[in-house]
Each structure stands twice: as structure tokens, then as C-alpha cells.
Tab-separated table of C-alpha atoms in Angstrom:
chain	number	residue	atom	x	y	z
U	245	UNK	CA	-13.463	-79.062	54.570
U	246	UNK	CA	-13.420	-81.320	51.519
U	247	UNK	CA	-14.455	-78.288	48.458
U	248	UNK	CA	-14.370	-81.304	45.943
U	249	UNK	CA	-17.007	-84.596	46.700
U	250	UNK	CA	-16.862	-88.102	45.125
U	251	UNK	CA	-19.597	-89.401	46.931
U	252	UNK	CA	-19.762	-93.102	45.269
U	253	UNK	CA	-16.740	-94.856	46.451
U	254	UNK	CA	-17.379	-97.447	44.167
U	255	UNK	CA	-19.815	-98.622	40.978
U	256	UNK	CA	-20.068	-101.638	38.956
U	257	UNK	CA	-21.313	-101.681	35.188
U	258	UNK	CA	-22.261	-104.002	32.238
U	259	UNK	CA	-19.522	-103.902	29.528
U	260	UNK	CA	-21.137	-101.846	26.748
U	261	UNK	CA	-23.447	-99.785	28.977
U	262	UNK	CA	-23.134	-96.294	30.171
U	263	UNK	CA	-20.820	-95.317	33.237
U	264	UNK	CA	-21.804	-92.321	35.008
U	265	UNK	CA	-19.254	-90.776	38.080
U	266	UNK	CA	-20.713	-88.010	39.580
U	267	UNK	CA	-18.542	-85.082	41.595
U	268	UNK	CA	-19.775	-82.110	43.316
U	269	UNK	CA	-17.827	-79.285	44.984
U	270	UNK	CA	-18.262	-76.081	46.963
U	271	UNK	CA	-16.513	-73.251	45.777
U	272	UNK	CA	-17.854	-71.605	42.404
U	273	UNK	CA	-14.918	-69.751	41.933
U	274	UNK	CA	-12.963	-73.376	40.605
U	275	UNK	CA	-12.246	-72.173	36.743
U	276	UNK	CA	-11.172	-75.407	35.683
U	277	UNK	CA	-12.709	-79.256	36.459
U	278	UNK	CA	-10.463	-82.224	35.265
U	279	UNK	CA	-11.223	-85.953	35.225
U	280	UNK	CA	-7.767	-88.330	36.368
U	281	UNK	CA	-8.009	-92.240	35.942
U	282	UNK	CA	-6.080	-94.449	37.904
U	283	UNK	CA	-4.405	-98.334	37.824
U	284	UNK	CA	-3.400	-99.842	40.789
U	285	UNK	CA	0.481	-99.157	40.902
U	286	UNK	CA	0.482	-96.508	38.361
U	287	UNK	CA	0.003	-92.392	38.886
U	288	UNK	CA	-2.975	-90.722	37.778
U	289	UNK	CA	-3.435	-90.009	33.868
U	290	UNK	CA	-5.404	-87.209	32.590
U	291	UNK	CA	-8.675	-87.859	31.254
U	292	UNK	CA	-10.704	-84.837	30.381
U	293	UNK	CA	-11.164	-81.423	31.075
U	294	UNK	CA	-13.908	-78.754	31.190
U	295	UNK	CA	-13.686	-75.102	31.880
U	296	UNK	CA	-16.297	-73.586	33.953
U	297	UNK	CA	-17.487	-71.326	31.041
U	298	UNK	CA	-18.481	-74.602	29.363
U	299	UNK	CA	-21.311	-77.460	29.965
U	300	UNK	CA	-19.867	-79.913	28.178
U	301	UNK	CA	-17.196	-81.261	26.740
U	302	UNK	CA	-16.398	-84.635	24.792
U	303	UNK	CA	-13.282	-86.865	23.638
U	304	UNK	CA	-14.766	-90.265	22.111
U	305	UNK	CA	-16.649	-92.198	24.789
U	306	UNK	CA	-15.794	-89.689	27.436
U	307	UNK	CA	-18.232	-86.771	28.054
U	308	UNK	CA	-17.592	-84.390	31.115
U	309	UNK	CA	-21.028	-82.110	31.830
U	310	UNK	CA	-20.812	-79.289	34.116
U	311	UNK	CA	-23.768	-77.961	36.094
U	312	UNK	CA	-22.692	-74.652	37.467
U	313	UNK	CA	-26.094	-74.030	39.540
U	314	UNK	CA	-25.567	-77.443	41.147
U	315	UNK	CA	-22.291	-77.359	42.034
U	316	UNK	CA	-22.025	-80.538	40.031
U	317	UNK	CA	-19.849	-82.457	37.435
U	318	UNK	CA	-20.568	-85.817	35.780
U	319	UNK	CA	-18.605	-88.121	33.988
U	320	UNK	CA	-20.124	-90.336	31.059
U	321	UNK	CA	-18.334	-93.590	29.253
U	322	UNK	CA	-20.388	-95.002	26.700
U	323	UNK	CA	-20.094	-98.231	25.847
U	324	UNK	CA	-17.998	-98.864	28.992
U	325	UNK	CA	-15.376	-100.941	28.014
U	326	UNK	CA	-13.672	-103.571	30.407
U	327	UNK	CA	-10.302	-101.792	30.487
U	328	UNK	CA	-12.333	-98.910	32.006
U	329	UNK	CA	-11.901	-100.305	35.468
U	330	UNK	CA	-10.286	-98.052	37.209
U	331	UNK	CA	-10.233	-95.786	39.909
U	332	UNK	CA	-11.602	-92.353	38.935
U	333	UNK	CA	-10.681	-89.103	40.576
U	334	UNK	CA	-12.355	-85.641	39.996
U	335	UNK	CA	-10.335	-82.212	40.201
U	336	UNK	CA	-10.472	-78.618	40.155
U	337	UNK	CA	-8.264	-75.656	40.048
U	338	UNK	CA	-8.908	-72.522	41.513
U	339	UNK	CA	-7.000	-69.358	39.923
U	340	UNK	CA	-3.082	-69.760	38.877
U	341	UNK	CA	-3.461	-73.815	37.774
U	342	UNK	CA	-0.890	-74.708	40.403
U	343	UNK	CA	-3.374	-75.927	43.313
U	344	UNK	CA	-5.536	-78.507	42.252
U	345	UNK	CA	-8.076	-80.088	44.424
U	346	UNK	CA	-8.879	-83.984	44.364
U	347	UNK	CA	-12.075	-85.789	45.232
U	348	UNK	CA	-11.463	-88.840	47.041
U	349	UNK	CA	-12.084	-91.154	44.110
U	350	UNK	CA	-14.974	-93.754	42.593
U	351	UNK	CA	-13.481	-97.141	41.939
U	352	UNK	CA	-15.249	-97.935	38.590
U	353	UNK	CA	-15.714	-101.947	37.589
U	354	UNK	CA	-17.006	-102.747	34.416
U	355	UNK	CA	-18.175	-106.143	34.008
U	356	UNK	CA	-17.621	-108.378	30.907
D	80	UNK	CA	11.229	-89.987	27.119
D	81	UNK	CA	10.099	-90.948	30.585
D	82	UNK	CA	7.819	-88.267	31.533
D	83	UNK	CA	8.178	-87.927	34.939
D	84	UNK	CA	10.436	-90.611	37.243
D	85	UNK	CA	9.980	-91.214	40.766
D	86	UNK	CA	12.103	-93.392	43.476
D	87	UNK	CA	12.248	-95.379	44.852
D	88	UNK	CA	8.812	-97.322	44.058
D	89	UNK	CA	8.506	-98.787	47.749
D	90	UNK	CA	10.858	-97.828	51.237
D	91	UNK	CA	9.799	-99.018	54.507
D	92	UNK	CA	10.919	-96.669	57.437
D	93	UNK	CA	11.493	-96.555	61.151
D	94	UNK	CA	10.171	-93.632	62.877
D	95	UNK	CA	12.805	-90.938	63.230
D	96	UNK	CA	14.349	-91.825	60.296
D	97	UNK	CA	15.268	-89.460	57.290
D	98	UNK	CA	14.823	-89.813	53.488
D	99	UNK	CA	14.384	-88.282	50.324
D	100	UNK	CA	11.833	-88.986	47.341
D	101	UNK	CA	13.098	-88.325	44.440
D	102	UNK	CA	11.841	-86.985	41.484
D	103	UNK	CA	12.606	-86.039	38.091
D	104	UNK	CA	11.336	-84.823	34.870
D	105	UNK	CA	12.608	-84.450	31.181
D	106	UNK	CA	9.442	-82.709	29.858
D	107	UNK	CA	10.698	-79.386	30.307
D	108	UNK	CA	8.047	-77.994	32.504
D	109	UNK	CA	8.567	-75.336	35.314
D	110	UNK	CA	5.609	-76.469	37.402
D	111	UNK	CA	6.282	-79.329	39.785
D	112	UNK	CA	4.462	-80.448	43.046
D	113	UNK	CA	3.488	-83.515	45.316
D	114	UNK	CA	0.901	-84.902	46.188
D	115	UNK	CA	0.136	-88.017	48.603
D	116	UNK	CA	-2.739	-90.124	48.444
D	117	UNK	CA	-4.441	-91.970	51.430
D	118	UNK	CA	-7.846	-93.807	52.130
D	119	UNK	CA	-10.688	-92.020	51.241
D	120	UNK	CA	-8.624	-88.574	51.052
D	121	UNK	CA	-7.810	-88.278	47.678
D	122	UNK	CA	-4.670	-86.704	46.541
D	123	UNK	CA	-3.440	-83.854	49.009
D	124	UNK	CA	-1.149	-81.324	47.437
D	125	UNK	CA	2.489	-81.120	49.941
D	126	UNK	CA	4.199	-78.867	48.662
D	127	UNK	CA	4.699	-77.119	45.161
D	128	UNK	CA	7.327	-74.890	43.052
D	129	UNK	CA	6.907	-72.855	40.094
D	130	UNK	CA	9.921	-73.051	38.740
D	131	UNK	CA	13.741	-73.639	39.840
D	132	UNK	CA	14.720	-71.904	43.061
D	133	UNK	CA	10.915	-70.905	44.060
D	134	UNK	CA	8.988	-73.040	46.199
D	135	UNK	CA	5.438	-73.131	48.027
D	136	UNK	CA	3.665	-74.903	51.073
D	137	UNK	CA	0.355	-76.816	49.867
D	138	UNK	CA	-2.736	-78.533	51.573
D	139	UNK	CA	-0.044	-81.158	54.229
D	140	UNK	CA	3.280	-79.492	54.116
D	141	UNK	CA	4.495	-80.206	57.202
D	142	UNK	CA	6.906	-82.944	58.319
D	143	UNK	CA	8.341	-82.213	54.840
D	144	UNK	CA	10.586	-79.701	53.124
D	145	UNK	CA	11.394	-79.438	49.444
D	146	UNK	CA	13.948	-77.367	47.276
D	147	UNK	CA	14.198	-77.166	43.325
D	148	UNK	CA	17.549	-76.537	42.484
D	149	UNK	CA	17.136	-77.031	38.418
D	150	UNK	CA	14.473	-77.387	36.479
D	151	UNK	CA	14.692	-80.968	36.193
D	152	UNK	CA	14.574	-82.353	40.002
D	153	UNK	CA	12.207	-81.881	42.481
D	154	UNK	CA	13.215	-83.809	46.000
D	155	UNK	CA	11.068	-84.168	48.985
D	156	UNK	CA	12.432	-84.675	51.981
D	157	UNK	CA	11.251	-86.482	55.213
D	158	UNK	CA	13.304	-85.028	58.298
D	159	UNK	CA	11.831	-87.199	60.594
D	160	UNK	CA	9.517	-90.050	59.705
D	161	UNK	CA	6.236	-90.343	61.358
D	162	UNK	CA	3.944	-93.273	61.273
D	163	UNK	CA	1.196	-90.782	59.914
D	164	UNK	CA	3.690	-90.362	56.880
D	165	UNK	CA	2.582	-93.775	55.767
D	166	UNK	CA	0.847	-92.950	52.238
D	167	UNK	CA	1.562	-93.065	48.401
D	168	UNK	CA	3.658	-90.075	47.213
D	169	UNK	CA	3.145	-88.552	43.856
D	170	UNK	CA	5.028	-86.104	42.059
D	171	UNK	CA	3.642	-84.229	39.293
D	172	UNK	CA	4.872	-81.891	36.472
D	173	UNK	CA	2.316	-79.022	34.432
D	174	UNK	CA	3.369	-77.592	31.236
D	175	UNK	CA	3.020	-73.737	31.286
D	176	UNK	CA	1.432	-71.079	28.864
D	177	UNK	CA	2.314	-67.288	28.772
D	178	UNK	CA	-0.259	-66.593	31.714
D	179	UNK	CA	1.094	-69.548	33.687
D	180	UNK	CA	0.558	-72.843	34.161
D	181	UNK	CA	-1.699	-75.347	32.146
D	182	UNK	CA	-4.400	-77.225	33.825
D	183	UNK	CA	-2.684	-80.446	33.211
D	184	UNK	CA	-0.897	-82.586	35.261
D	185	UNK	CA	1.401	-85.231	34.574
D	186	UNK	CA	2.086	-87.550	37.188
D	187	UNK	CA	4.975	-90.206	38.280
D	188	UNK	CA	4.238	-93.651	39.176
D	189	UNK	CA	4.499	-93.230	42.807
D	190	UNK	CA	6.333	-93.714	45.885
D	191	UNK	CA	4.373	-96.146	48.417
D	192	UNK	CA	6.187	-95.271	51.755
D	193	UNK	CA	5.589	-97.197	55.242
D	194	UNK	CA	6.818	-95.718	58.450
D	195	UNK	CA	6.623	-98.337	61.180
């Protein structure tokens, strides 16, 4: 039973536009939703976080909204910048921090 | 400092064969788990420890065990390789807080393991 959905294996933007990676998941007891990006040949890095007692939350070009009655988290990069392309992977914990759950991943390319 | 440091970066295995992953940290952090990552799956938590000397199954433990002697190393071992085993392995560290961990997690660069 996959609790945490990337549904969009893949999306392709215009440099300077707006990227928007969607997630939804299952369980509403997750307390915590994080954003990882990912190179080919590297681990994940930590992008941004939200706790579930939040909507939103921003760091520079990235903005993570959280719709609570939808089950459903978005990721915004505006402008999207070449060196955005990357594979994207949503998360959340549920109680204790120490089991995370992944969604499978969006590849992002942005276009120059 | 390096963060977190796996190896090796690639192995190629036989079935039946045994090996450890290794992976170590200089970030001080009690929390350390792995993760693999296939096609379309995502990352799958293994196995997990909360500090040294206290470990925990995750999501795909089995076919692997894992120990955490010091704070420092987390190994996982493969007892007997299996085809299925084929993935990239990840091992991650979280800082920790007075209530527990942090949501963070830091992750190494990977271990991309074939089993043939």
C-alpha cells in the first residue's frame, strides 16, 4: 500500500517559469512532509519541510503548500532555474521522525 | 567534514555471496538507517537504529541484518545475495532534539549493488 503518491513520473518546464510537483498520501496522521532532490549518482538532499499544522511554507524560490482536506502537498519553483533538473522525491514522517515514507519520485527537466 | 560516507560506490555480486555496506558518519547524530531505492518504488526504509547498540526492522528488512556498535558506523550486511537485492543502497543519518529525532535526513552518496 503506497501511503505517499508521486503520481507524475516526470515534467518538463521553460527556464524561468513555474515548476509545480504534486504529492498526495493516505494517512492524516503524517506530522511532518519533506521535499528531497536528487542528481544522478548523488543521495538525496533536503529541500524543504512543512509541518502538518502549517499550509505553507517558503525558502527563496521553493514554496511547499499543504492541503490537509486533500490529502495533498505541492511543490512550487519559481523561476525554475536549469540546475533544477532533478529528480524530486516527496516524504513524510509519522510519529518518532525515525520512519519516513518516500513517494516514488517526479523527474523534473527544466528547459533553457 | 564528510557528512555521511558510504562504500563501496558500485559491487557486483554472485548469488549466494556475502557482503557488507558500509557506512559512516562524523556528524555526531544517533539516528542512522537505510534505505534502497528501485524503479518506481521510491526509497524503502531496511532497517534503522536509534542510537549505538539499538537497532530496528523497517519497510524490506529481510535478507539483511545490521548492528551499530558506536555511534559512528552503521554496517549492513547481505548474508546471502539475491538477484532481487539488485538496487541502490542509501544510508542516512538525523540529528536529534530532546524529544527525539529531527525530521531531517542526511544522506550518503550511495551504494549501487548488482547481484547476478
Amino acid at each position: 500500500d503506497q501511503q505517499v503518491k508521486q503520481n507524475s513520473p516526470s515534467l518538463s518546464v521553460q527556464e524561468g517559469r513555474i515548476s509545480i510537483l504534486n504529492c498526495d498520501y493516505t494517512n492524516s496522521m503524517f506530522d511532518y512532509f519533506l521535499w528531497y532532490k536528487k542528481y544522478p549518482a548523488e543521495g538525496p538532499t533536503f529541500l524543504i519541510s512543512i509541518s502538518s499544522i502549517k499550509d505553507k511554507n517558503e525558502d527563496g524560490r521553493f514554496t511547499v503548500f499543504l492541503n490537509k482536506s486533500a490529502k495533498h502537498l505541492s511543490l512550487h519553483i519559481v523561476p525554475s532555474q536549469p540546475g533544477d533538473s532533478a529528480v524530486y522525491f516527496c516524504a513524510a514522517i509519522l510519529g518518532g521522525y525515525q520512519k519516513v515514507t518516500f513517494g516514488t519520485g517526479t523527474k523534473l527537466q527544466v528547459i533553457p | 567534514n564528510a557528512g555521511v560516507t558510504q562504500t563501496p560506490k558500485f559491487q557486483v555480486l554472485k548469488t549466494g555471496q556475502s557482503m557488507t555496506l558500509q557506512c559512516a558518519q562524523d556528524m555526531n547524530h544517533e539516528y542512522m538507517s537505510w534505505y534502497r531505492q528501485d524503479p518506481g518504488m521510491g526509497l524503502r526504509l531496511i532497517h534503522y537504529s536509534v542510537g549505538a547498540g539499538i537497532t530496528d526492522q523497517g519497510e524490506v528488512p529481510n535478507g539483511y541484518n545490521v548492528s551499530r556498535s558506536t555511534t559512528e558506523d552503521f554496517p549492513l550486511r547481505l548474508l546471502s545475495a539475491a538477484p532481487s537485492q539488485t538496487s541502490v543502497y542509501f544510508c542516512a543519518t538525523q540529528g536529534s532534539t530532546l524529544g527525539g529525532p529531527t525530521e531531517r535526513l542526511f544522506f550518503g552518496s550511495g551504494t549501487q549493488l548488482s547481484v547476478l
